[in-house]
Amino acid sequence: MAILSTSSSPTLLSPKLTSFSFLPPPATCFYSLRSALRRRPPSFAVVLCSSNAARGVVELIVDNKSSLSSSHSRTFLDARSGAELVSGIQKEKEAGKLPSNVARGMEELYYNYKDAVFQSGVPKAEEVVLANMAVALDRIFMVVKDPFLFSPYHEAIREPFDYYMFAQEYIRPLIDFRHSYVGNISIFNDMEEKLQKGENVILISNHQTEADPAVIALLLESTHPYIGEGVTYIAGDRVVTDPLCKPFSMGRNLLCVYSKKHMNDDPDLVDMKKRANTRSLKEMALLLRSGSKIIWIAPSGGRDRPDPVTKEWFPAPFDASSADNMRRLMEHAGRPGHIYPVALLCHDIMPPPAQVEKEIGERRVIAFHGTGLSIAPPINFNEITNGCKNPGEAKVAYSQALYDSVNEQYNVLKSAIHGKQGLDASIPTVSLSQPWQ
């Protein structure tokens, strides 16, 4: 579970990059709600050059009044080449500051990210890789030395280091915007109007990669930056415990839970995990009572995976209880609320392992590819369950209706991206567009 959304915050990449169709410029539109979401960091001016790329990034995303402490390592930030980044990993491992498995993951991450960015054809790809990977490796190294512990409700860390912008700029070069699409962009307008009135929104979605939050925000950045920044994600424990994931998760609003898929991995921890989930549910209830909240959840309890035989990707089935719990929490919040079905297609840029793994430290495969996001109108529980005979039947019917909508939208995105139909893949209920064009 890993933006530039203002004209006053310059991109981490070379300004020339924004002239290419597959790297859209930062958004320039804002909403009054967004300004209340967080304090704005000071303005920055950064010019990247090949030998100081990483330092330029740090100057951008670190408050200029709060310099890095004297004890902070410069191993990665001072690197002038990819070779120096890799040798830095080895140096810290040999010094006993990096466990072998983490060092191996960091090195693999560097090479996979480098290959993906070079594949994208982005200008000055070597500088982009050096800048983004230097900061990523530095932040991973920091959470290994001084582990960050997530609270049940974690608010995105935006200063003195802006983890949100860091994650956005890391993922940006992996998205082929020429072959990416948003379905039903007008519904996001309707959503923002509801949020401005103090109403709540829950996004019921499939889940494909650790980069899902960044993909959502990047595809909405030119039209709805408030939504991209304001979402609170219900996140499984793996994205807040894996050191390669932590820095990217720290820039998101999260409600941290233990997934059902991993609840029984260690029998001695089951009771602790259940208590932690109860605390997170209480935090969620408090958030919804305050109003104007957007909460994203994948009722499947984990990422989609391809069929083992056909290799075809599809949204994983929803757990009816998870969807029903969200509905009941929203209804008891004392605020109007709306549940929207959302489809994501982005597995190519960072696919999960073929099977669910118990151990932390999965291999990160990275690629440059088109992505898709689509949303459908809210689905009304009473309308769907009007003919149901009991609450159990109603719960299943409502969950299935949400899943069917997500699946329909996903198939349209799949036709547009993998079927290469582009905008012509639109159907009456899913209108595709490229709002960054």
Short mmCIF file of C-alpha atoms in Angstrom, two decimals:
data_model
loop_
_atom_site.label_atom_id
_atom_site.label_comp_id
_atom_site.label_asym_id
_atom_site.label_seq_id
_atom_site.Cartn_x
_atom_site.Cartn_y
_atom_site.Cartn_z
CA MET A 1 0.00 0.00 0.00
CA ALA A 2 2.45 3.52 -2.30
CA ILE A 3 2.03 13.92 -6.03
CA LEU A 4 2.41 16.90 -7.20
CA SER A 5 -0.92 18.60 -7.07
CA THR A 6 -0.13 22.28 -6.98
CA SER A 7 1.46 24.71 -9.32
CA SER A 8 3.53 26.07 -6.44
CA SER A 9 5.23 22.72 -5.84
CA PRO A 10 7.60 21.96 -8.73
CA THR A 11 8.03 18.45 -10.04
CA LEU A 12 10.90 16.32 -8.84
CA LEU A 13 11.74 15.52 -12.42
CA SER A 14 13.24 17.73 -15.06
CA PRO A 15 10.73 20.36 -16.27
CA LYS A 16 11.23 19.04 -19.79
CA LEU A 17 9.57 15.78 -18.81
CA THR A 18 6.18 17.37 -18.46
CA SER A 19 6.00 18.10 -22.17
CA PHE A 20 5.69 14.41 -23.02
CA SER A 21 2.24 12.87 -23.29
CA PHE A 22 3.04 9.99 -20.94
CA LEU A 23 4.14 12.27 -18.09
CA PRO A 24 1.40 14.84 -17.51
CA PRO A 25 2.19 18.09 -15.70
CA PRO A 26 1.21 18.54 -12.05
CA ALA A 27 -2.36 19.57 -11.45
CA THR A 28 -3.14 23.26 -11.25
CA CYS A 29 -6.69 23.16 -9.92
CA PHE A 30 -7.59 23.16 -6.25
CA TYR A 31 -10.53 22.96 -3.96
CA SER A 32 -11.15 24.75 -0.72
CA LEU A 33 -11.49 21.47 1.15
CA ARG A 34 -8.00 20.49 0.16
CA SER A 35 -6.45 23.49 1.86
CA ALA A 36 -8.00 22.38 5.11
CA LEU A 37 -6.71 18.86 4.70
CA ARG A 38 -3.18 19.69 5.71
CA ARG A 39 -0.75 22.52 6.24
CA ARG A 40 1.00 23.58 3.08
CA PRO A 41 4.78 23.16 3.08
CA PRO A 42 6.90 26.15 2.08
CA SER A 43 7.61 26.82 -1.58
CA PHE A 44 10.70 25.25 -3.07
CA ALA A 45 12.85 25.85 -6.10
CA VAL A 46 14.91 22.93 -7.33
CA VAL A 47 17.01 22.45 -10.41
CA LEU A 48 18.32 18.92 -10.90
CA CYS A 49 21.71 18.24 -12.37
CA SER A 50 23.22 14.82 -12.86
CA SER A 51 25.60 14.92 -9.90
CA ASN A 52 23.16 16.45 -7.45
CA ALA A 53 19.88 14.83 -8.46
CA ALA A 54 19.22 13.09 -5.16
CA ARG A 55 20.16 16.14 -3.16
CA GLY A 56 17.78 18.19 -5.28
CA VAL A 57 14.95 15.83 -4.49
CA VAL A 58 15.67 16.03 -0.79
CA GLU A 59 15.68 19.83 -0.92
CA LEU A 60 12.25 19.65 -2.50
CA ILE A 61 10.55 17.24 -0.13
CA VAL A 62 12.28 18.25 3.11
CA ASP A 63 11.16 21.42 4.86
CA ASN A 64 13.83 24.03 4.20
CA LYS A 65 13.68 25.01 7.86
CA SER A 66 14.29 21.46 9.04
CA SER A 67 17.51 20.11 7.60
CA LEU A 68 18.51 16.50 8.01
CA SER A 69 20.11 15.78 11.34
CA SER A 70 23.88 15.51 11.54
CA SER A 71 23.54 11.81 12.38
CA HIS A 72 21.64 11.09 9.17
CA SER A 73 23.57 8.89 6.75
CA ARG A 74 24.58 10.38 3.40
CA THR A 75 25.42 6.97 1.92
CA PHE A 76 22.66 7.08 -0.68
CA LEU A 77 21.88 10.79 -0.97
CA ASP A 78 25.46 11.62 -1.97
CA ALA A 79 25.66 8.86 -4.59
CA ARG A 80 26.56 10.14 -8.05
CA SER A 81 25.70 6.98 -9.98
CA GLY A 82 23.75 3.76 -9.80
CA ALA A 83 26.96 1.89 -9.11
CA GLU A 84 27.50 4.02 -6.00
CA LEU A 85 23.96 3.26 -4.84
CA VAL A 86 24.57 -0.47 -5.13
CA SER A 87 27.97 -0.24 -3.43
CA GLY A 88 26.32 1.79 -0.66
CA ILE A 89 23.90 -1.06 -0.01
CA GLN A 90 26.80 -3.48 0.26
CA LYS A 91 28.74 -1.12 2.52
CA GLU A 92 25.87 -0.78 4.99
CA LYS A 93 25.26 -4.54 4.93
CA GLU A 94 28.91 -5.27 5.67
CA ALA A 95 28.80 -2.71 8.50
CA GLY A 96 25.96 -4.71 10.04
CA LYS A 97 23.42 -1.93 9.52
CA LEU A 98 21.33 -3.76 6.91
CA PRO A 99 20.08 -7.33 7.24
CA SER A 100 21.09 -9.48 4.27
CA ASN A 101 17.52 -10.05 3.11
CA VAL A 102 16.71 -6.32 3.20
CA ALA A 103 19.94 -5.45 1.38
CA ARG A 104 19.11 -8.03 -1.27
CA GLY A 105 15.63 -6.56 -1.66
CA MET A 106 16.99 -3.01 -1.95
CA GLU A 107 19.44 -4.01 -4.67
CA GLU A 108 16.78 -5.92 -6.57
CA LEU A 109 14.43 -2.94 -6.25
CA TYR A 110 17.06 -0.65 -7.76
CA TYR A 111 17.69 -2.84 -10.81
CA ASN A 112 14.01 -3.52 -11.45
CA TYR A 113 13.10 0.15 -11.11
CA LYS A 114 15.96 1.14 -13.40
CA ASP A 115 14.85 -1.32 -16.09
CA ALA A 116 11.25 -0.08 -15.91
CA VAL A 117 12.13 3.62 -16.15
CA PHE A 118 14.53 3.01 -19.03
CA GLN A 119 11.77 1.05 -20.76
CA SER A 120 9.47 4.10 -20.48
CA GLY A 121 11.63 6.22 -22.75
CA VAL A 122 11.53 9.13 -20.34
CA PRO A 123 14.20 11.76 -21.11
CA LYS A 124 17.25 11.66 -18.84
CA ALA A 125 16.11 8.31 -17.47
CA GLU A 126 19.42 7.76 -15.68
CA GLU A 127 18.97 10.97 -13.69
CA VAL A 128 15.37 10.10 -12.87
CA VAL A 129 16.39 6.67 -11.58
CA LEU A 130 19.28 8.07 -9.55
CA ALA A 131 17.14 10.81 -7.98
CA ASN A 132 14.18 8.62 -7.06
CA MET A 133 16.15 5.54 -5.98
CA ALA A 134 18.62 7.52 -3.87
CA VAL A 135 15.77 8.92 -1.78
CA ALA A 136 13.91 5.58 -1.70
CA LEU A 137 16.98 3.66 -0.50
CA ASP A 138 17.77 6.38 2.02
CA ARG A 139 14.28 6.22 3.51
CA ILE A 140 14.28 2.41 3.57
CA PHE A 141 17.63 2.52 5.35
CA MET A 142 16.20 4.98 7.88
CA VAL A 143 13.24 2.75 8.82
CA VAL A 144 15.61 -0.19 9.24
CA LYS A 145 17.83 1.78 11.62
CA ASP A 146 14.92 3.43 13.43
CA PRO A 147 11.73 1.41 12.79
CA PHE A 148 8.59 3.49 12.36
CA LEU A 149 5.50 2.14 14.14
CA PHE A 150 2.11 2.85 12.60
CA SER A 151 -0.81 3.70 14.87
CA PRO A 152 -4.27 2.20 14.16
CA TYR A 153 -5.08 5.46 12.34
CA HIS A 154 -2.07 6.90 10.58
CA GLU A 155 -2.17 10.36 9.03
CA ALA A 156 0.06 11.00 6.04
CA ILE A 157 3.42 12.50 6.98
CA ARG A 158 3.87 15.63 4.88
CA GLU A 159 6.57 17.47 6.83
CA PRO A 160 9.39 17.93 7.55
CA PHE A 161 9.76 15.21 4.90
CA ASP A 162 6.90 14.91 2.41
CA TYR A 163 6.40 11.16 2.11
CA TYR A 164 3.32 11.68 -0.08
CA MET A 165 5.20 13.56 -2.79
CA PHE A 166 8.09 11.12 -2.54
CA ALA A 167 5.83 8.16 -3.31
CA GLN A 168 4.01 9.97 -6.11
CA GLU A 169 7.17 10.95 -7.92
CA TYR A 170 8.59 7.47 -7.51
CA ILE A 171 5.57 5.84 -9.19
CA ARG A 172 4.95 8.52 -11.83
CA PRO A 173 7.61 7.31 -14.33
CA LEU A 174 6.10 3.81 -14.24
CA ILE A 175 2.73 4.89 -15.65
CA ASP A 176 2.27 5.07 -19.40
CA PHE A 177 -0.24 7.92 -19.51
CA ARG A 178 -0.63 7.55 -23.26
CA HIS A 179 -2.38 4.23 -22.61
CA SER A 180 -4.06 5.00 -19.27
CA TYR A 181 -7.72 5.84 -18.75
CA VAL A 182 -10.25 7.07 -16.20
CA GLY A 183 -13.83 5.84 -16.33
CA ASN A 184 -16.74 8.18 -15.50
CA ILE A 185 -14.66 11.20 -14.48
CA SER A 186 -17.87 13.23 -13.97
CA ILE A 187 -18.84 11.02 -11.01
CA PHE A 188 -15.79 12.31 -9.15
CA ASN A 189 -17.30 15.80 -9.49
CA ASP A 190 -20.47 14.54 -7.85
CA MET A 191 -18.38 12.95 -5.11
CA GLU A 192 -16.58 16.19 -4.31
CA GLU A 193 -19.88 18.05 -4.00
CA LYS A 194 -21.02 15.50 -1.44
CA LEU A 195 -17.79 15.79 0.50
CA GLN A 196 -18.07 19.57 0.57
CA LYS A 197 -21.47 19.15 2.21
CA GLY A 198 -19.95 17.09 5.02
CA GLU A 199 -21.09 13.74 3.64
CA ASN A 200 -18.95 10.61 3.70
CA VAL A 201 -17.77 8.45 0.83
CA ILE A 202 -16.68 4.82 0.87
CA LEU A 203 -14.90 3.38 -2.15
CA ILE A 204 -15.41 -0.38 -2.56
CA SER A 205 -12.62 -1.49 -4.85
CA ASN A 206 -10.51 -4.33 -6.13
CA HIS A 207 -6.83 -4.18 -5.16
CA GLN A 208 -3.92 -4.96 -7.47
CA THR A 209 -0.59 -3.56 -6.30
CA GLU A 210 1.22 -1.83 -3.48
CA ALA A 211 1.17 1.22 -5.76
CA ASP A 212 -2.64 1.45 -5.94
CA PRO A 213 -2.89 4.66 -3.85
CA ALA A 214 -0.29 6.40 -6.02
CA VAL A 215 -2.00 5.26 -9.21
CA ILE A 216 -5.36 6.58 -8.02
CA ALA A 217 -3.89 9.95 -7.08
CA LEU A 218 -1.82 10.30 -10.26
CA LEU A 219 -4.76 9.53 -12.54
CA LEU A 220 -6.89 12.10 -10.68
CA GLU A 221 -4.16 14.66 -10.16
CA SER A 222 -5.12 17.01 -12.99
CA THR A 223 -8.82 17.13 -12.10
CA HIS A 224 -9.40 16.01 -8.50
CA PRO A 225 -6.22 16.40 -6.41
CA TYR A 226 -8.25 16.72 -3.21
CA ILE A 227 -9.61 13.20 -3.63
CA GLY A 228 -6.16 11.78 -4.38
CA GLU A 229 -4.70 13.28 -1.23
CA GLY A 230 -7.71 12.87 1.02
CA VAL A 231 -8.40 9.15 0.75
CA THR A 232 -7.89 7.04 3.86
CA TYR A 233 -6.89 3.50 2.89
CA ILE A 234 -7.69 0.41 4.91
CA ALA A 235 -4.27 -1.21 4.80
CA GLY A 236 -3.11 -4.70 5.68
CA ASP A 237 -0.26 -5.23 8.10
CA ARG A 238 2.27 -6.17 5.43
CA VAL A 239 2.48 -2.68 3.93
CA VAL A 240 3.25 -1.21 7.35
CA THR A 241 5.79 -3.85 8.43
CA ASP A 242 7.89 -4.55 5.31
CA PRO A 243 10.82 -2.06 5.35
CA LEU A 244 10.72 -1.79 1.55
CA CYS A 245 7.07 -0.74 1.82
CA LYS A 246 7.07 1.44 4.91
CA PRO A 247 8.37 4.72 3.43
CA PHE A 248 5.69 4.60 0.73
CA SER A 249 2.96 3.83 3.28
CA MET A 250 4.03 6.68 5.56
CA GLY A 251 2.75 9.20 3.01
CA ARG A 252 -0.82 7.85 3.07
CA ASN A 253 -3.74 8.18 5.43
CA LEU A 254 -4.18 4.63 6.69
CA LEU A 255 -6.43 2.57 8.90
CA CYS A 256 -4.17 -0.35 9.76
CA VAL A 257 -5.75 -3.78 10.02
CA TYR A 258 -4.75 -7.42 9.90
CA SER A 259 -6.10 -9.18 6.83
CA LYS A 260 -8.17 -12.33 7.24
CA LYS A 261 -5.73 -14.02 4.86
CA HIS A 262 -2.94 -13.60 7.40
CA MET A 263 -4.94 -13.70 10.63
CA ASN A 264 -3.85 -17.26 11.47
CA ASP A 265 -0.28 -17.17 10.17
CA ASP A 266 0.94 -17.28 13.79
CA PRO A 267 -1.61 -18.78 16.24
CA ASP A 268 0.02 -16.97 19.17
CA LEU A 269 -0.79 -13.59 17.59
CA VAL A 270 -4.42 -14.16 16.66
CA ASP A 271 -5.88 -12.50 19.77
CA MET A 272 -3.56 -9.52 19.43
CA LYS A 273 -4.53 -9.06 15.77
CA LYS A 274 -8.24 -9.20 16.60
CA ARG A 275 -7.84 -6.55 19.30
CA ALA A 276 -5.88 -4.36 16.90
CA ASN A 277 -8.62 -4.66 14.28
CA THR A 278 -11.21 -3.66 16.87
CA ARG A 279 -9.22 -0.51 17.67
CA SER A 280 -9.00 0.33 13.97
CA LEU A 281 -12.76 -0.08 13.57
CA LYS A 282 -13.31 2.36 16.42
CA GLU A 283 -10.99 4.84 14.75
CA MET A 284 -12.92 4.43 11.51
CA ALA A 285 -16.21 5.10 13.26
CA LEU A 286 -14.80 8.31 14.74
CA LEU A 287 -13.58 9.46 11.33
CA LEU A 288 -16.95 8.88 9.73
CA ARG A 289 -18.72 10.78 12.51
CA SER A 290 -16.65 13.86 11.72
CA GLY A 291 -17.87 13.86 8.10
CA SER A 292 -16.26 14.68 4.73
CA LYS A 293 -14.23 11.47 4.78
CA ILE A 294 -13.23 9.20 1.90
CA ILE A 295 -12.37 5.64 2.90
CA TRP A 296 -11.07 3.03 0.44
CA ILE A 297 -11.39 -0.68 1.11
CA ALA A 298 -10.80 -3.86 -0.88
CA PRO A 299 -13.37 -6.37 0.48
CA SER A 300 -11.37 -9.20 -1.12
CA GLY A 301 -8.89 -8.84 1.75
CA GLY A 302 -5.87 -8.69 -0.54
CA ARG A 303 -4.53 -8.15 -4.03
CA ASP A 304 -5.96 -9.67 -7.19
CA ARG A 305 -4.02 -12.53 -8.71
CA PRO A 306 -4.20 -14.17 -12.12
CA ASP A 307 -5.96 -17.44 -12.76
CA PRO A 308 -3.27 -20.15 -12.32
CA VAL A 309 -4.35 -21.88 -15.55
CA THR A 310 -5.45 -19.13 -17.95
CA LYS A 311 -3.15 -16.46 -16.44
CA GLU A 312 -6.00 -13.98 -16.88
CA TRP A 313 -6.37 -11.22 -14.26
CA PHE A 314 -9.73 -10.41 -12.69
CA PRO A 315 -10.99 -8.74 -9.48
CA ALA A 316 -10.78 -11.16 -6.56
CA PRO A 317 -14.20 -12.08 -5.06
CA PHE A 318 -15.46 -9.81 -2.29
CA ASP A 319 -16.02 -10.93 1.28
CA ALA A 320 -19.66 -10.08 1.95
CA SER A 321 -19.05 -9.44 5.66
CA SER A 322 -16.36 -6.84 4.94
CA ALA A 323 -18.60 -4.91 2.56
CA ASP A 324 -21.53 -5.12 5.00
CA ASN A 325 -19.41 -3.91 7.93
CA MET A 326 -18.47 -0.79 5.96
CA ARG A 327 -22.09 -0.14 5.09
CA ARG A 328 -23.22 -0.45 8.71
CA LEU A 329 -20.40 1.76 9.99
CA MET A 330 -21.38 4.42 7.49
CA GLU A 331 -25.07 4.21 8.36
CA HIS A 332 -24.34 4.63 12.09
CA ALA A 333 -22.04 7.64 11.59
CA GLY A 334 -24.84 10.18 11.89
CA ARG A 335 -23.84 11.66 8.53
CA PRO A 336 -25.12 11.00 5.02
CA GLY A 337 -22.90 8.50 3.26
CA HIS A 338 -22.44 6.97 -0.15
CA ILE A 339 -20.78 3.75 -1.33
CA TYR A 340 -19.18 3.82 -4.77
CA PRO A 341 -17.85 0.75 -6.63
CA VAL A 342 -14.36 1.42 -8.02
CA ALA A 343 -12.23 -0.62 -10.43
CA LEU A 344 -8.44 -0.51 -10.70
CA LEU A 345 -6.25 -2.02 -13.39
CA CYS A 346 -2.55 -1.52 -12.72
CA HIS A 347 -1.11 -4.98 -11.98
CA ASP A 348 1.51 -4.71 -14.72
CA ILE A 349 3.53 -1.99 -13.01
CA MET A 350 4.06 -3.94 -9.77
CA PRO A 351 2.40 -7.38 -9.75
CA PRO A 352 2.14 -9.33 -6.49
CA PRO A 353 3.62 -12.81 -6.04
CA ALA A 354 1.64 -15.53 -7.79
CA GLN A 355 0.51 -16.88 -4.41
CA VAL A 356 -0.19 -15.33 -1.02
CA GLU A 357 3.04 -15.44 1.01
CA LYS A 358 3.29 -15.71 4.79
CA GLU A 359 6.77 -14.26 5.08
CA ILE A 360 7.52 -10.53 4.83
CA GLY A 361 9.89 -9.52 2.04
CA GLU A 362 8.32 -10.38 -1.30
CA ARG A 363 10.19 -9.84 -4.54
CA ARG A 364 9.29 -6.56 -6.27
CA VAL A 365 8.75 -6.88 -10.00
CA ILE A 366 8.38 -3.47 -11.67
CA ALA A 367 7.40 -2.41 -15.19
CA PHE A 368 6.24 0.57 -17.26
CA HIS A 369 2.62 0.18 -18.39
CA GLY A 370 -0.76 1.77 -18.91
CA THR A 371 -3.15 1.85 -15.94
CA GLY A 372 -6.85 2.42 -15.39
CA LEU A 373 -9.28 3.72 -12.79
CA SER A 374 -13.06 3.74 -13.03
CA ILE A 375 -15.95 4.60 -10.74
CA ALA A 376 -19.68 3.90 -10.95
CA PRO A 377 -22.61 5.69 -9.27
CA PRO A 378 -23.36 4.80 -5.64
CA ILE A 379 -25.25 1.55 -5.11
CA ASN A 380 -28.25 1.80 -2.77
CA PHE A 381 -28.54 -1.05 -0.28
CA ASN A 382 -32.34 -0.89 0.05
CA GLU A 383 -32.90 -0.98 -3.70
CA ILE A 384 -30.66 -4.02 -4.17
CA THR A 385 -32.01 -6.00 -1.21
CA ASN A 386 -35.70 -5.17 -1.46
CA GLY A 387 -36.68 -8.77 -2.27
CA CYS A 388 -34.29 -10.51 0.12
CA LYS A 389 -35.79 -12.76 2.78
CA ASN A 390 -33.24 -12.26 5.59
CA PRO A 391 -30.21 -10.14 6.54
CA GLY A 392 -27.74 -12.81 5.45
CA GLU A 393 -29.22 -12.98 1.99
CA ALA A 394 -29.29 -9.18 1.78
CA LYS A 395 -25.63 -8.95 2.77
CA VAL A 396 -24.59 -11.34 0.02
CA ALA A 397 -26.80 -9.67 -2.60
CA TYR A 398 -25.38 -6.23 -1.87
CA SER A 399 -21.79 -7.44 -1.94
CA GLN A 400 -22.44 -9.20 -5.25
CA ALA A 401 -23.95 -6.05 -6.76
CA LEU A 402 -20.83 -4.09 -5.81
CA TYR A 403 -18.58 -6.79 -7.21
CA ASP A 404 -20.54 -7.02 -10.46
CA SER A 405 -20.14 -3.27 -10.98
CA VAL A 406 -16.39 -3.42 -10.28
CA ASN A 407 -16.03 -6.38 -12.63
CA GLU A 408 -17.92 -4.63 -15.43
CA GLN A 409 -15.74 -1.54 -15.12
CA TYR A 410 -12.60 -3.65 -14.93
CA ASN A 411 -13.45 -5.42 -18.17
CA VAL A 412 -13.84 -2.07 -19.93
CA LEU A 413 -10.44 -0.92 -18.65
CA LYS A 414 -8.97 -4.24 -19.71
CA SER A 415 -10.32 -3.83 -23.24
CA ALA A 416 -8.98 -0.30 -23.41
CA ILE A 417 -5.49 -1.11 -22.13
CA HIS A 418 -4.74 -4.76 -22.88
CA GLY A 419 -7.14 -5.02 -25.79
CA LYS A 420 -5.68 -1.77 -27.18
CA GLN A 421 -9.15 -0.37 -27.91
CA GLY A 422 -8.42 2.85 -26.07
CA LEU A 423 -11.33 5.24 -25.68
CA ASP A 424 -13.39 3.10 -28.06
CA ALA A 425 -13.74 0.53 -25.26
CA SER A 426 -16.29 2.81 -23.58
CA ILE A 427 -19.79 1.45 -23.00
CA PRO A 428 -22.99 3.30 -21.95
CA THR A 429 -22.22 2.78 -18.24
CA VAL A 430 -18.45 3.40 -18.41
CA SER A 431 -17.24 6.44 -20.32
CA LEU A 432 -13.44 6.52 -20.63
CA SER A 433 -11.33 9.65 -20.86
CA GLN A 434 -7.77 10.91 -20.42
CA PRO A 435 -8.30 14.07 -18.35
CA TRP A 436 -4.58 14.95 -18.36
CA GLN A 437 -4.63 15.46 -22.14
#
